[in-house]
Structure formats: C-alpha cells, structure tokens
Coordinates of C-alpha atoms (C1' of nucleotides) in Angstrom, one line a residue:
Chain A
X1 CA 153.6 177.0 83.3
X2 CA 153.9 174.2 85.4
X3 CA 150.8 172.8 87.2
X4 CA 151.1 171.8 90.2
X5 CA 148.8 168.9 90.5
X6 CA 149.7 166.7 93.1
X7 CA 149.7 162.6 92.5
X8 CA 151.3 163.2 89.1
X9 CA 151.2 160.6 86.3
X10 CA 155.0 159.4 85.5
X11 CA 156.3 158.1 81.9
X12 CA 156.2 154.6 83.2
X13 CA 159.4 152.1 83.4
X14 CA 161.7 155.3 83.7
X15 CA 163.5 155.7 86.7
X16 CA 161.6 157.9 88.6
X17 CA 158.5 155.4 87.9
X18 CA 160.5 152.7 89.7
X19 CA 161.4 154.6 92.5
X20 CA 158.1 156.3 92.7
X21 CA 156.6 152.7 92.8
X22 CA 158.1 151.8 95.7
X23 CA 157.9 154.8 97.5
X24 CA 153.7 154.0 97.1
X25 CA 154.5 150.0 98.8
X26 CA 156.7 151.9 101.5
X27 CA 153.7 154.4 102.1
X28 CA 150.9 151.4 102.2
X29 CA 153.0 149.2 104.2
X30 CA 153.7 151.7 106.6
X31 CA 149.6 152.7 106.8
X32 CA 148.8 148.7 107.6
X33 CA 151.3 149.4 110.4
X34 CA 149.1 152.1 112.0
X35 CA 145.7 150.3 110.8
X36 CA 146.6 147.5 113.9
X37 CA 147.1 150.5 116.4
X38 CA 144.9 153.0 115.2
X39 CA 142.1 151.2 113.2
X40 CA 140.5 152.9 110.3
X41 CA 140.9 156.3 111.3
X42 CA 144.5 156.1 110.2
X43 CA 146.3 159.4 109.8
X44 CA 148.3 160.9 107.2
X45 CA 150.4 162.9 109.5
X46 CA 151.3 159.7 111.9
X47 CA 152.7 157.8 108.8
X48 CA 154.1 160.7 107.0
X49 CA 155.8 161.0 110.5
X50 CA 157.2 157.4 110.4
X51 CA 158.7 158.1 106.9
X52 CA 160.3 160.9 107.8
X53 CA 158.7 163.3 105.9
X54 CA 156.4 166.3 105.6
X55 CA 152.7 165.1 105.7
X56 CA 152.0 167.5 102.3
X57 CA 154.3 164.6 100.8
X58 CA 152.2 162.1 101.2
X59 CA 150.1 164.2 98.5
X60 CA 152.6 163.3 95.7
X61 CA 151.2 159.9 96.0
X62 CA 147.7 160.0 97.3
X63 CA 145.9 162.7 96.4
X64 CA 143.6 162.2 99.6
X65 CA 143.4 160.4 103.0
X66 CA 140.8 158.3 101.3
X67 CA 142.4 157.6 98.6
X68 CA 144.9 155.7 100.5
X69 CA 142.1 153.8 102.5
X70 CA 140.8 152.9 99.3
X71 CA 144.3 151.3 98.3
X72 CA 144.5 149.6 101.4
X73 CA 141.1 148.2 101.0
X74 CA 141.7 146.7 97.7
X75 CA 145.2 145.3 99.1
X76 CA 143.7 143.5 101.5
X77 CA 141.2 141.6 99.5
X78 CA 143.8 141.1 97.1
X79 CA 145.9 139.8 99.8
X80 CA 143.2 137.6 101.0
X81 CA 142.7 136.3 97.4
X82 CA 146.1 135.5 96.5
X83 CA 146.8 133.3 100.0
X84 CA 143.3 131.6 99.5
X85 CA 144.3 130.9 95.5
X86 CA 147.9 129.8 96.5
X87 CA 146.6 127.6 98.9
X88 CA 143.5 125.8 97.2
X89 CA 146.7 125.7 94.2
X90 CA 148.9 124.2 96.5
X91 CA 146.7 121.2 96.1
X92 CA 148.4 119.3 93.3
X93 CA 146.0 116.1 93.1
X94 CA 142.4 118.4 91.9
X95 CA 140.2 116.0 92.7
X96 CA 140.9 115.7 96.3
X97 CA 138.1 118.4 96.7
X98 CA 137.7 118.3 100.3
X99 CA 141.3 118.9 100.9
X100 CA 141.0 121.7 98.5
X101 CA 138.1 123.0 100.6
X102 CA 139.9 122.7 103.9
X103 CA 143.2 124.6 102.7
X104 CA 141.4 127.3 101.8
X105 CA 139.5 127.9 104.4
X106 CA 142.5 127.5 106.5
X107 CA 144.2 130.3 104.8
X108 CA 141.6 132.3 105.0
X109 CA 141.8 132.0 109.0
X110 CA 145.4 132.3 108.8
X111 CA 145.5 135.3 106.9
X112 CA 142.9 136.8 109.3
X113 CA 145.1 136.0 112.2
X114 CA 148.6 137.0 110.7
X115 CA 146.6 140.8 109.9
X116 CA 143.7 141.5 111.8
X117 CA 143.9 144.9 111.4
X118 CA 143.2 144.4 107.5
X119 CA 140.4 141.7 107.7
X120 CA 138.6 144.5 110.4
X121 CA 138.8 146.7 106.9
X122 CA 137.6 144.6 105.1
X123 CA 135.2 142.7 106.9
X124 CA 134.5 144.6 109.9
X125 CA 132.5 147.6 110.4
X126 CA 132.4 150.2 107.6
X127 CA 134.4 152.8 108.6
X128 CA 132.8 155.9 109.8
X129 CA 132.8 158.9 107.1
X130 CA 134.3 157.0 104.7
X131 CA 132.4 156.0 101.3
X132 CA 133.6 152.6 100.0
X133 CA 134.1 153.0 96.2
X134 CA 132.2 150.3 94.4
X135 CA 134.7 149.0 92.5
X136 CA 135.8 146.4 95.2
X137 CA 133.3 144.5 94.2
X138 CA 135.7 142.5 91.9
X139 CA 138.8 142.2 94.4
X140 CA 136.0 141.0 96.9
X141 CA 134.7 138.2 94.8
X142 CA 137.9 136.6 94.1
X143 CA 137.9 134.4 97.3
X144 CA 134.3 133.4 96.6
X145 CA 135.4 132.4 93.1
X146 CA 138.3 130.2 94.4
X147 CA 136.1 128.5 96.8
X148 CA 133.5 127.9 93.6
X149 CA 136.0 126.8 91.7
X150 CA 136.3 123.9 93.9
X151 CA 132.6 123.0 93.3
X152 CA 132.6 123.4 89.5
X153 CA 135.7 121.3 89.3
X154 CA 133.6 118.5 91.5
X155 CA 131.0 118.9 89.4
X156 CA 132.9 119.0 86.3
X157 CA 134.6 115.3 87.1
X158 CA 131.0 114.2 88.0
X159 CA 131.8 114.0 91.9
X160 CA 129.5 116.1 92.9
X161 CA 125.7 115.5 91.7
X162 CA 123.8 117.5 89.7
X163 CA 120.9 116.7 92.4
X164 CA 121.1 116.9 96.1
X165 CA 121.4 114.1 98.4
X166 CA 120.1 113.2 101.8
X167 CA 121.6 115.6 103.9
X168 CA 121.6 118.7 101.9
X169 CA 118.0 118.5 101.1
X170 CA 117.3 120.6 103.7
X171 CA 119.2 124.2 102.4
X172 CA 117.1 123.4 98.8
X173 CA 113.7 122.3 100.8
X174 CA 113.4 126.2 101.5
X175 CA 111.3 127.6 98.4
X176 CA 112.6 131.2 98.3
X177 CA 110.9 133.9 97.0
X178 CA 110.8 134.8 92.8
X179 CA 113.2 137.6 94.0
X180 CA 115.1 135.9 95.8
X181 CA 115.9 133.1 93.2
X182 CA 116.2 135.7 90.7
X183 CA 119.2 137.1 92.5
X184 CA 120.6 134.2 93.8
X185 CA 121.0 132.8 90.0
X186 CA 122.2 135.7 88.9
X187 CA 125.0 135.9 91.2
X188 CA 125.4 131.6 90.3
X189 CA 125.5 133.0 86.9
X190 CA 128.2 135.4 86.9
X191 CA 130.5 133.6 89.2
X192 CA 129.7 130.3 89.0
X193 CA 127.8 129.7 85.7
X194 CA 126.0 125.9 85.1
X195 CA 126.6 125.3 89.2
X196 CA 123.7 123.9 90.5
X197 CA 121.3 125.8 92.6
X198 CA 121.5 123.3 95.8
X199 CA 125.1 123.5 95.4
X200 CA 125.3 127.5 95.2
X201 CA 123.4 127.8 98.1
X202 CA 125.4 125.7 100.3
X203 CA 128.6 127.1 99.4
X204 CA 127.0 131.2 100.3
X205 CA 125.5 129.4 103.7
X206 CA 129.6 128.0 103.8
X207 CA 130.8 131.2 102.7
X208 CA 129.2 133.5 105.5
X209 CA 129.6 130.7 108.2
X210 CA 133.2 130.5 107.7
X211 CA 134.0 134.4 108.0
X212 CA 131.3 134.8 110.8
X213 CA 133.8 132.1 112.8
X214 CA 136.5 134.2 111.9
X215 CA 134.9 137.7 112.4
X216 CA 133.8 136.2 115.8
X217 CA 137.1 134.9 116.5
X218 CA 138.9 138.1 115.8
X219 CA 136.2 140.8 116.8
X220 CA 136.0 139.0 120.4
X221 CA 132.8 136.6 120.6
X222 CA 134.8 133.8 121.5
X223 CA 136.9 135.0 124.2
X224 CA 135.6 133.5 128.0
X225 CA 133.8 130.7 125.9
X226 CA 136.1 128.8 123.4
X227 CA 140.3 128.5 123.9
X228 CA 140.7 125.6 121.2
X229 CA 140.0 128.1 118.7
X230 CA 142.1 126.3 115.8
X231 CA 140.4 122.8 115.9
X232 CA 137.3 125.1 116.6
X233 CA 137.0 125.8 113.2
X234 CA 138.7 123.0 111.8
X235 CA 135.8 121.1 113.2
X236 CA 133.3 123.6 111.7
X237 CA 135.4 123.5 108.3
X238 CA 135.1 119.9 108.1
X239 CA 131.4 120.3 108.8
X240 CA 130.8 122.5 105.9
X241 CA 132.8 120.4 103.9
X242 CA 130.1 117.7 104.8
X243 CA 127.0 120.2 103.7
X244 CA 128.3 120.5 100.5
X245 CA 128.9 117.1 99.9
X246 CA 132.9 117.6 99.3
Chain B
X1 CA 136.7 171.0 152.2
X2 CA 134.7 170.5 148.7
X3 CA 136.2 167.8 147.4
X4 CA 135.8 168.3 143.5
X5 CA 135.2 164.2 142.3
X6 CA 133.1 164.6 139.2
X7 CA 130.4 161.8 138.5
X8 CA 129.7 161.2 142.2
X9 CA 126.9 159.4 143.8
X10 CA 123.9 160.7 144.3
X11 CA 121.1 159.8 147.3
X12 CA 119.0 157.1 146.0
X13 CA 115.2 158.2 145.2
X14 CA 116.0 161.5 146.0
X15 CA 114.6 163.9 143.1
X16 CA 118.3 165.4 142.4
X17 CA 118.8 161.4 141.9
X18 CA 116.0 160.9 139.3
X19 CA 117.0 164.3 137.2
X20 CA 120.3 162.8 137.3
X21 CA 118.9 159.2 135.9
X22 CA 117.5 161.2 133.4
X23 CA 120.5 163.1 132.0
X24 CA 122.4 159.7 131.9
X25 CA 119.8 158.4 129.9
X26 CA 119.0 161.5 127.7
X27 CA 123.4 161.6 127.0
X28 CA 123.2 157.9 126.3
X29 CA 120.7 158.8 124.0
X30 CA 122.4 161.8 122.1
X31 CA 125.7 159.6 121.8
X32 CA 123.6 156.7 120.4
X33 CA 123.0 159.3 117.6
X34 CA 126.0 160.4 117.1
X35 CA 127.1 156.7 116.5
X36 CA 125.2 156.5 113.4
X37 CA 127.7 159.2 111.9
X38 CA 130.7 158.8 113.7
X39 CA 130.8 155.5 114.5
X40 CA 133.2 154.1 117.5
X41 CA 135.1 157.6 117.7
X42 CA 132.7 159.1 119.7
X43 CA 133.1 162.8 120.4
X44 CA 132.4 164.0 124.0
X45 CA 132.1 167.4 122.8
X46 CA 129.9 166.7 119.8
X47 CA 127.5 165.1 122.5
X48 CA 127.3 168.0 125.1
X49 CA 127.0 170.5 121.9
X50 CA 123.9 168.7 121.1
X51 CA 122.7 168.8 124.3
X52 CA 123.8 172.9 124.7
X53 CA 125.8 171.8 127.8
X54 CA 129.2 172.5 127.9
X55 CA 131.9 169.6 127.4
X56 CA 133.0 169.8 130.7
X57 CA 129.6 169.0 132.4
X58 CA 129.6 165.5 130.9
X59 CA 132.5 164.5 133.7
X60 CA 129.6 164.8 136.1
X61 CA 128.0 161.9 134.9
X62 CA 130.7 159.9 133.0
X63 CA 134.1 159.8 134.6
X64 CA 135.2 159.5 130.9
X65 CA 134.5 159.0 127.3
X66 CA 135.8 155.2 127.6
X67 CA 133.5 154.7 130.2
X68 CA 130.4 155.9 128.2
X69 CA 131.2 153.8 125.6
X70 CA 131.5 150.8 127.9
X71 CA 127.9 152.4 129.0
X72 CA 126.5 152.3 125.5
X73 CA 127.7 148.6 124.8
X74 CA 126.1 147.1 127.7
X75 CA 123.0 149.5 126.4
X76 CA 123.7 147.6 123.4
X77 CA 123.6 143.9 124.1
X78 CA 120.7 144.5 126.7
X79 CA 118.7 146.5 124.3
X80 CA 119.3 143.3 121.8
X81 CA 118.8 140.6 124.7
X82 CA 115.5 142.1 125.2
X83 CA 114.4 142.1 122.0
X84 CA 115.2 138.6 121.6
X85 CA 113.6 137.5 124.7
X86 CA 110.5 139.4 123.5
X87 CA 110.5 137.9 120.6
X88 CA 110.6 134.1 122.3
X89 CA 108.5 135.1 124.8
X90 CA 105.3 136.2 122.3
X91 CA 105.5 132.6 121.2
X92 CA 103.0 131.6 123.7
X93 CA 102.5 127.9 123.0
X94 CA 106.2 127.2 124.4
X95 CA 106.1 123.7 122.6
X96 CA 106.1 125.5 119.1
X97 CA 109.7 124.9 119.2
X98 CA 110.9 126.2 115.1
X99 CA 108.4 129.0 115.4
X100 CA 110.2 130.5 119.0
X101 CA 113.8 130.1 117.3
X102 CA 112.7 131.7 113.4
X103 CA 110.7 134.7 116.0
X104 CA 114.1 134.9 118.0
X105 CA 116.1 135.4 114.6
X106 CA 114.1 137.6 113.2
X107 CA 114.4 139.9 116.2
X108 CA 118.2 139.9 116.3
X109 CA 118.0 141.1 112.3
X110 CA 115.5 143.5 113.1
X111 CA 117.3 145.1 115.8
X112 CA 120.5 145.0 113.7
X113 CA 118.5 146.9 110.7
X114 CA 116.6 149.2 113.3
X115 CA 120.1 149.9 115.4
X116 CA 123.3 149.4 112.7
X117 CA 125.5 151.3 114.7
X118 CA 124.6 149.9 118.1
X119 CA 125.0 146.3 116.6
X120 CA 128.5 147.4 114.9
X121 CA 129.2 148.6 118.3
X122 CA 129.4 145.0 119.5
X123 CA 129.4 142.7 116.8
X124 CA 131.9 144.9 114.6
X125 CA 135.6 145.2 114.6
X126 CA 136.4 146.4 118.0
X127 CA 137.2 150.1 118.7
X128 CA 140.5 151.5 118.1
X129 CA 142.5 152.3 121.1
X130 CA 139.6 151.1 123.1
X131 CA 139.9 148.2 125.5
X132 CA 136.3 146.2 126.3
X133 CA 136.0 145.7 129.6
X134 CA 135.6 141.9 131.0
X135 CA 132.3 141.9 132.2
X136 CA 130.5 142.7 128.8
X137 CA 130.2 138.5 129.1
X138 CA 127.3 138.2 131.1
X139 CA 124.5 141.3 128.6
X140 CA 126.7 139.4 125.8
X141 CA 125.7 135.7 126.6
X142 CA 122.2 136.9 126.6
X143 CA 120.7 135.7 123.8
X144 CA 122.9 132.5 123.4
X145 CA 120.6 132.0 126.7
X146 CA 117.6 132.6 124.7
X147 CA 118.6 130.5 121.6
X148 CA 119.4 128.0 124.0
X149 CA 116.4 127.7 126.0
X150 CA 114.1 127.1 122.9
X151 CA 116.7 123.7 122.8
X152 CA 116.3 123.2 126.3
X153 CA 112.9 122.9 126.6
X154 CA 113.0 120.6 123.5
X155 CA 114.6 117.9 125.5
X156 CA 113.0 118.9 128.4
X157 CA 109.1 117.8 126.8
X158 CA 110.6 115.3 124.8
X159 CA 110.8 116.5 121.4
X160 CA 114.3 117.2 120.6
X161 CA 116.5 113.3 121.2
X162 CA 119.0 112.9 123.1
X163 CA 121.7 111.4 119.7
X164 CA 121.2 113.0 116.8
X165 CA 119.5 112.5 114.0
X166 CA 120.4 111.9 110.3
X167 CA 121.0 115.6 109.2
X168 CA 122.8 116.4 112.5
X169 CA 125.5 113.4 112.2
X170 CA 128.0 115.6 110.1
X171 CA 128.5 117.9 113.2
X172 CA 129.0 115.2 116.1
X173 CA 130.9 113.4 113.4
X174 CA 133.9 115.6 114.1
X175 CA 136.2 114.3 117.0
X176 CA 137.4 117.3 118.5
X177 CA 140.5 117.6 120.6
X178 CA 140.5 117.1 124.6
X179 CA 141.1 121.2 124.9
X180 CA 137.9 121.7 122.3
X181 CA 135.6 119.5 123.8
X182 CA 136.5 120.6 127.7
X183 CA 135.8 124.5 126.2
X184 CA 132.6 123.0 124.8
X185 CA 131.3 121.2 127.6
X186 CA 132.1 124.4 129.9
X187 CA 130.4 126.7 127.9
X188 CA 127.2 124.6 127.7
X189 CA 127.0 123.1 131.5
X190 CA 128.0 127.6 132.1
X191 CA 124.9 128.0 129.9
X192 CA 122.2 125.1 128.9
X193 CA 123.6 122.4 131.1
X194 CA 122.2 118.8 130.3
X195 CA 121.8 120.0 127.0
X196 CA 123.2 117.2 124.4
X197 CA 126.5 117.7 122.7
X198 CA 125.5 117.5 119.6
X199 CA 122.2 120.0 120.3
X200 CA 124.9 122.2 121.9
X201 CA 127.1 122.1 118.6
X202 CA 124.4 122.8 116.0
X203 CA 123.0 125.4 118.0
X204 CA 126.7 127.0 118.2
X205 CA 126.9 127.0 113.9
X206 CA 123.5 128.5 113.8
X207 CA 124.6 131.2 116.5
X208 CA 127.5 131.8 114.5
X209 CA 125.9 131.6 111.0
X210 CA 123.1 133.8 112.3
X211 CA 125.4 136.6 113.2
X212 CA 127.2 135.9 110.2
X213 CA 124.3 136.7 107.4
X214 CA 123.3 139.9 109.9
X215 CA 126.7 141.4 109.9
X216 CA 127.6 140.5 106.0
X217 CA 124.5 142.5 105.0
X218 CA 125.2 145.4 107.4
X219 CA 128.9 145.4 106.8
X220 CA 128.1 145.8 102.9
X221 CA 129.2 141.8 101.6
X222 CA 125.8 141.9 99.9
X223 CA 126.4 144.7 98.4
X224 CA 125.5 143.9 94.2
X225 CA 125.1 140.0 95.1
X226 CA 121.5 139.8 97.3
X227 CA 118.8 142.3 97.0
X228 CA 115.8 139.7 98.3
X229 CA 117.7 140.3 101.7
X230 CA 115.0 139.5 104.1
X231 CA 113.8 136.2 102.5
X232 CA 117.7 135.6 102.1
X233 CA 117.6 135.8 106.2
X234 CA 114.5 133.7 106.7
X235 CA 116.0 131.1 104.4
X236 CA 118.7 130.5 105.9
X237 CA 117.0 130.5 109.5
X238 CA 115.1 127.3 108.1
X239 CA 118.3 125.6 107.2
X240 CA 119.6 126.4 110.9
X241 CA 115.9 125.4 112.1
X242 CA 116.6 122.1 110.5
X243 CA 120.3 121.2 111.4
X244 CA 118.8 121.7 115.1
X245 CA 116.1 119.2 114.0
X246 CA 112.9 122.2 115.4
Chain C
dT1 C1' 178.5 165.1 74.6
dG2 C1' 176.9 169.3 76.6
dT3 C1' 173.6 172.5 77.8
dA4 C1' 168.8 174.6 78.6
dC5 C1' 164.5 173.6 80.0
dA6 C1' 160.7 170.9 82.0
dT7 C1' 159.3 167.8 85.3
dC8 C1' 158.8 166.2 89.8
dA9 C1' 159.7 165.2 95.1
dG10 C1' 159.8 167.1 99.1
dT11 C1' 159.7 171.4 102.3
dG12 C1' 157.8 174.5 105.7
dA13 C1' 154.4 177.5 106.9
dA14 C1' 149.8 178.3 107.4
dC15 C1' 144.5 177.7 107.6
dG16 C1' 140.8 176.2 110.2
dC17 C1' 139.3 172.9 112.5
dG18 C1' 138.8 169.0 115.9
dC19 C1' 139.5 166.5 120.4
dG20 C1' 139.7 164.7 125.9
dT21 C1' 140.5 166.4 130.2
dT22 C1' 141.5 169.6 134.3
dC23 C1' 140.3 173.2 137.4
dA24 C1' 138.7 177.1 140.0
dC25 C1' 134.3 179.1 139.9
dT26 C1' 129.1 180.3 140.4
dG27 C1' 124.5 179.4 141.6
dA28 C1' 120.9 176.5 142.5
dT29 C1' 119.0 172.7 145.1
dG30 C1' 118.7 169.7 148.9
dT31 C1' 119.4 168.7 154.1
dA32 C1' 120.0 169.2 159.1
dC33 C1' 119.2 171.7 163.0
Chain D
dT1 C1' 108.9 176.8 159.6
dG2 C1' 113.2 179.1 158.9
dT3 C1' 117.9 179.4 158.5
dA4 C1' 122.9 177.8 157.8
dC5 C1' 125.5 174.7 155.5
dA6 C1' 126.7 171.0 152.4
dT7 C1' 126.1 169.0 148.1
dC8 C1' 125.9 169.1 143.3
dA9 C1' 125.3 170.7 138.1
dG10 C1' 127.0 173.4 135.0
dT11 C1' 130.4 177.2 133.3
dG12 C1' 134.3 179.0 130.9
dA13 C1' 138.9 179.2 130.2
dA14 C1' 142.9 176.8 129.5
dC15 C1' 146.4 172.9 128.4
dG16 C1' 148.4 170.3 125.0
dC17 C1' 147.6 167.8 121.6
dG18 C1' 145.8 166.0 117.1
dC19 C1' 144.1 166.2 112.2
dG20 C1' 143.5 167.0 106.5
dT21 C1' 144.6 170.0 103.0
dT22 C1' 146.6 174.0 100.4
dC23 C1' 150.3 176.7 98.5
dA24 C1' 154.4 179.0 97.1
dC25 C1' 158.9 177.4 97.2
dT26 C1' 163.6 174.9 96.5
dG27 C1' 166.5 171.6 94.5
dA28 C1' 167.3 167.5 92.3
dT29 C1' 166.5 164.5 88.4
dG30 C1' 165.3 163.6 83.9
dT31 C1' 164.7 165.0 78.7
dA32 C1' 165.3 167.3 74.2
dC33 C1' 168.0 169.6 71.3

DNA sequence: TGTACATCAGTGAACGCGCGTTCACTGATGTAC
DNA sequence: TGTACATCAGTGAACGCGCGTTCACTGATGTAC
C-alpha cells in the first residue's frame, strides 16, 4: 500500500537525502530569483518552470506554496543574521565596540542592498493572504542579539556605565508606563539579561532607526531627496553609536 | 464617427460631471477595501463585483488598474498630509512648539493604525511589477513640510538657536561628504530653507525614526517583544522631541 | 552477489478558479438648433 | 418648447493568459533477504 504523501521524510545521509537536499537549495534559490521580479506573490508554476519541471514536483518538496514562503522567510533572517554575526566577528580586537557597532550595521545595509527582494520579506509589508508562522520569532532576534552583544561585552569590560551619562539622559528621562516597563524588561531579560535599562532602550530606538534608514532607502523615501545614500547612513550610524555611548 | 476612448473628459460642473466624481470616489473607495485583504495586487474585477458593475465599465473611469493604484497612493499621502496638518493646526498656541510635533506624531500613528493598508501602500515594500510614478514627491513631502514647520517657526520666534545645543552635538558632529551635505542643503533650502543644519539633521532622524517605530509595529517586528505599543510610540516621540531641543 | 519488493521523484492531465484588457453594442442622458 | 444628434455609462462576450493543488501513473533508485 504505498501512500502517496507528498514531501516525504527520507532515511537521512543516504543518497537520495543528499540529492534531495540540494534539490530543496536549487528550488529556494531559484524562488529568491522570482521574489526580485515578482515580489511575494511568487508562483510555483513560474519556478517549477525555470527547473524544468512539472509544477506538481515542486510538491515532493513543499507541501504548499506557503510552505515555501515560510522557508524563504526564515532564510532570509538567517541570511541577515549570519552577515551581521560574521561581520561584528570579523572584529578581532572586542573592545573596539564602536567599530563593532559600525560593521554591523554596515552589513546589515549591505545585505539589504545585495537582496532587496528578501529584506521586502522580511521587513516590508506582510504579504497579503499569507499567515506568518510564529516561529520566526527566534531567526528574527538573532540580529538584535548580535547588536546586544556588543553592549553586554561594553558593559562586561566596564566601558560602558551602569548609569547614563549626559547625553543619553534624555531616552531614560521618559517615565514609561508599568506596562510598558514590564515589557521592555522582559524582552532585556530574555535577550539581553543584567543590561541596563538606559542602555536597552537606546539600542531598540538604534535598532528601529537603523532599519527605518534602510527600509526608506530600499522602499523609495529617499529617492528626489538624498543621492549620498552610503555616507547617509554612515553619518546616522555613527550618530547612534554616540546615543549609546559606544 | 464615435470614437470609443474610455475614461474621457467630462464637461466641468455639468451633472453627468458630478455623478462621474462620485463613481471615482465611491471605486476609490471599494479598492481601498479591497487593500485590506489583498493588499498591492489589486483586482479590477474584485472592485467592479463589489460595486455590481461589470469589469469592463471601470475603463470608463480609470484607463487602467496601474493607474488607480497610482490614484489610491496619492489618496494615500494626502489623506495622511491632512491628518498631520490637522493635527498641527489644533495646536492653537503656535509657540507650543513640543506639543505641535508629539500632536503631529501621534496623527501619523493613528492614521497608520486607522488605514494599515493605505500606509503599507506607501511606506511598505513597493508593489511588484508596479512602477511609482515621479510625481508622488510633492503629496509625499507633505508632512516632512509639516514636521518642518513646527522647526521653522522655532527659529523664526526665537526659541530654537541657531548652533546646537549639548544633546544635538552628536549629529552635527559627523562631517559628511561634499555629495551628502549638497543633498542636505538641497533638500532643506527645497523644503524649510534658513532652517539650521543641524535642526535640519535631527529633524531628518526623527522623520526617519518616526516612520520606523510606525512601520515595525504594522509590519509585525513587535510581534512577542512590545505589547505597551502606544506608550512605546509616545516615548520615543519625547526622545525625538528632545534631540530637536522642543 | 543476485533478486524481489518497497520507496520515491517526476509526469501529465485535469479541476476550478482567477486576472487585465479589448471591442462592438445598447440605452440613457445631455446639448444645440 | 420640441426635436435631432452627440456624448457617455455600462453590458456581455471574448481573448489569452495565469494560478495552486490533486491524482493516478511510470520508472528509476534504494533495500532486505
């Protein structure tokens, strides 16, 4: 009796795994191809097309269309993650925490640039009739985590103070809410645990301001107003950089 | 000799013209509700079904589906320009400088929260296979002018300096290249001219940050991090108040 | 080592649906004399 | 004021194309004895 249920499981490190492995990288790589032309509504019949095969292939590997969003989704921010990580690595000398800082958000531009079509799936619009499965959640944090990292490592070698100084006083003058705190440490906490609370919130005011330059960059704010779009944001790296005290 | 050009001109002020008006706006409408579901891939037909017209009858009024798009986006940015201006305007002591810019923030997030798809529309990831015409730049600019025009009047009574302060030096500290500060100084004489370069600069990284928190909460980055979102906002609107030195 | 059987990748046809746009047409509404 | 004509909104059929997904099937590749 033999079922057919498509997107089979395979007795892994045989043969067939292998080649089945890479059939799934040939099928993703050719979907970030149509992502750039056709956006998120990317069709199964366009790459089954490219591969040269029947579209009811494709369901070997995926058992859906969505499914195949969903791996694309979770490549990108894995994508993202590893070129931020490599980079912030790529800094031998750790305490040079504002060079740290800068390479990192550099790759994050970079990356941006080099695949627009991913970063719009991953930070653009959510795409239309299609439900975001919540376990992104931890592929999505692992930028925020390399940029923390620089900040616990400051504060770890006692460059960074426990208290804020003169011109970061302003993010921790706000008094927010007992919500508001509440969520904000427990996001410190699971992330970033022993940061300190000035600290934490300028690196989420960083965080956001550095991919709205980039979202604005990519998604078209900036054209007519700003060519120099590189030292652009260098500038506005080195500003954040400043805020939180790196 | 009849010749068949769908979505002529009509006789201005005639009543055939005003009917007309009205159909543009009530389509407009439907497709504004059909963005919520379908996002950017907006379906002709799905609009005239709604409207129990036929699809054909929709080339009287738009020559094309691109071109009601292009309708809804200028829609879009006006809709939001008002609301910002409102928002300023109801301010009526014009010298309460921080309480015009947190009023003119909060009207851009509600808007976004009332409108999601409208604001993905234009602050998203741009529409597949859709090119944005050039003259979206002048509903777009908008409500920098708005933003701007709190600083403006600043230095106009008095209030705001000419160098910056303390808190501001981290952003003028930068020494951007010839190309970067030429795009700067364009952009502001284009749009708040007299206004100082470093009042131009922080209000450009509070634009940007602004847009930044809005679209990470609509575009799902808060997802399982910040549930206080609205306090979230308003805290971060302070910070911006205070790097302008309102 | 050889053979029988199970597993799996890929095929091709089909289902049922969607879309934008064109075109000749019918009536109703407005306009000019 | 009434009539002839022009303008315009909307129809319905068609063109030519797209899509995701299912299903019975053919062969090839692996596996167990």
């Amino acid at each position: 009796m033999a079922q057919d249920s498509r997107a089979t499981e395979v007795k892994a490190g045989s043969i067939r795994a292998r080649v089945r492995t890479e059939m799934i990288g040939e099928i993703k790589a050719v979907a970030r191809g149509h992502l750039a032309t056709d956006g998120a509504n990317l069709s199964l019949r366009a790459v089954a097309r490219d591969m040269c095969m029947v579209s009811s292939a494709l369901y070997r590997y995926f058992p859906s269309r969505d499914d195949l969003l969903t791996a694309l989704i979770l490549d990108a921010y894995n994508a993202l993650g590893d070129a931020v990580l490599a980079a912030d690595a790529a800094i031998t000398d750790r305490t040079r925490l504002r060079a740290r800082w800068l390479a990192a958000g550099q790759a994050i531009r970079d990356w941006a640039l080099a695949a627009p079509a991913e970063y719009a799936l991953i930070y653009g619009s959510p795409v239309p009739g299609y439900a975001a499965p919540g376990d992104t959640t931890v592929a999505a944090s692992r930028v925020p985590e390399v940029l923390l990292g620089i900040l616990i490592d400051g504060c770890a070698s006692g460059e960074l103070a426990a208290e804020p100084g003169v011109p970061l006083t302003a993010i921790s003058a706000a008094r927010p809410s007992v919500q508001l705190r509440s969520d904000l440490i427990t996001a410190r906490d699971a992330i970033a645990p022993g940061l300190p609370e000035y600290l934490f919130q300028a690196a989420m005011t960083s965080w956001i301001l550095l991919f709205g330059i980039v979202s604005f960059e990519l998604f078209g704010q900036f054209n007519n107003v700003i060519k120099a779009r590189a030292e652009f944001f260098t500038g506005q790296l080195e500003f954040m950089a400043d805020l939180m005290g790196l």
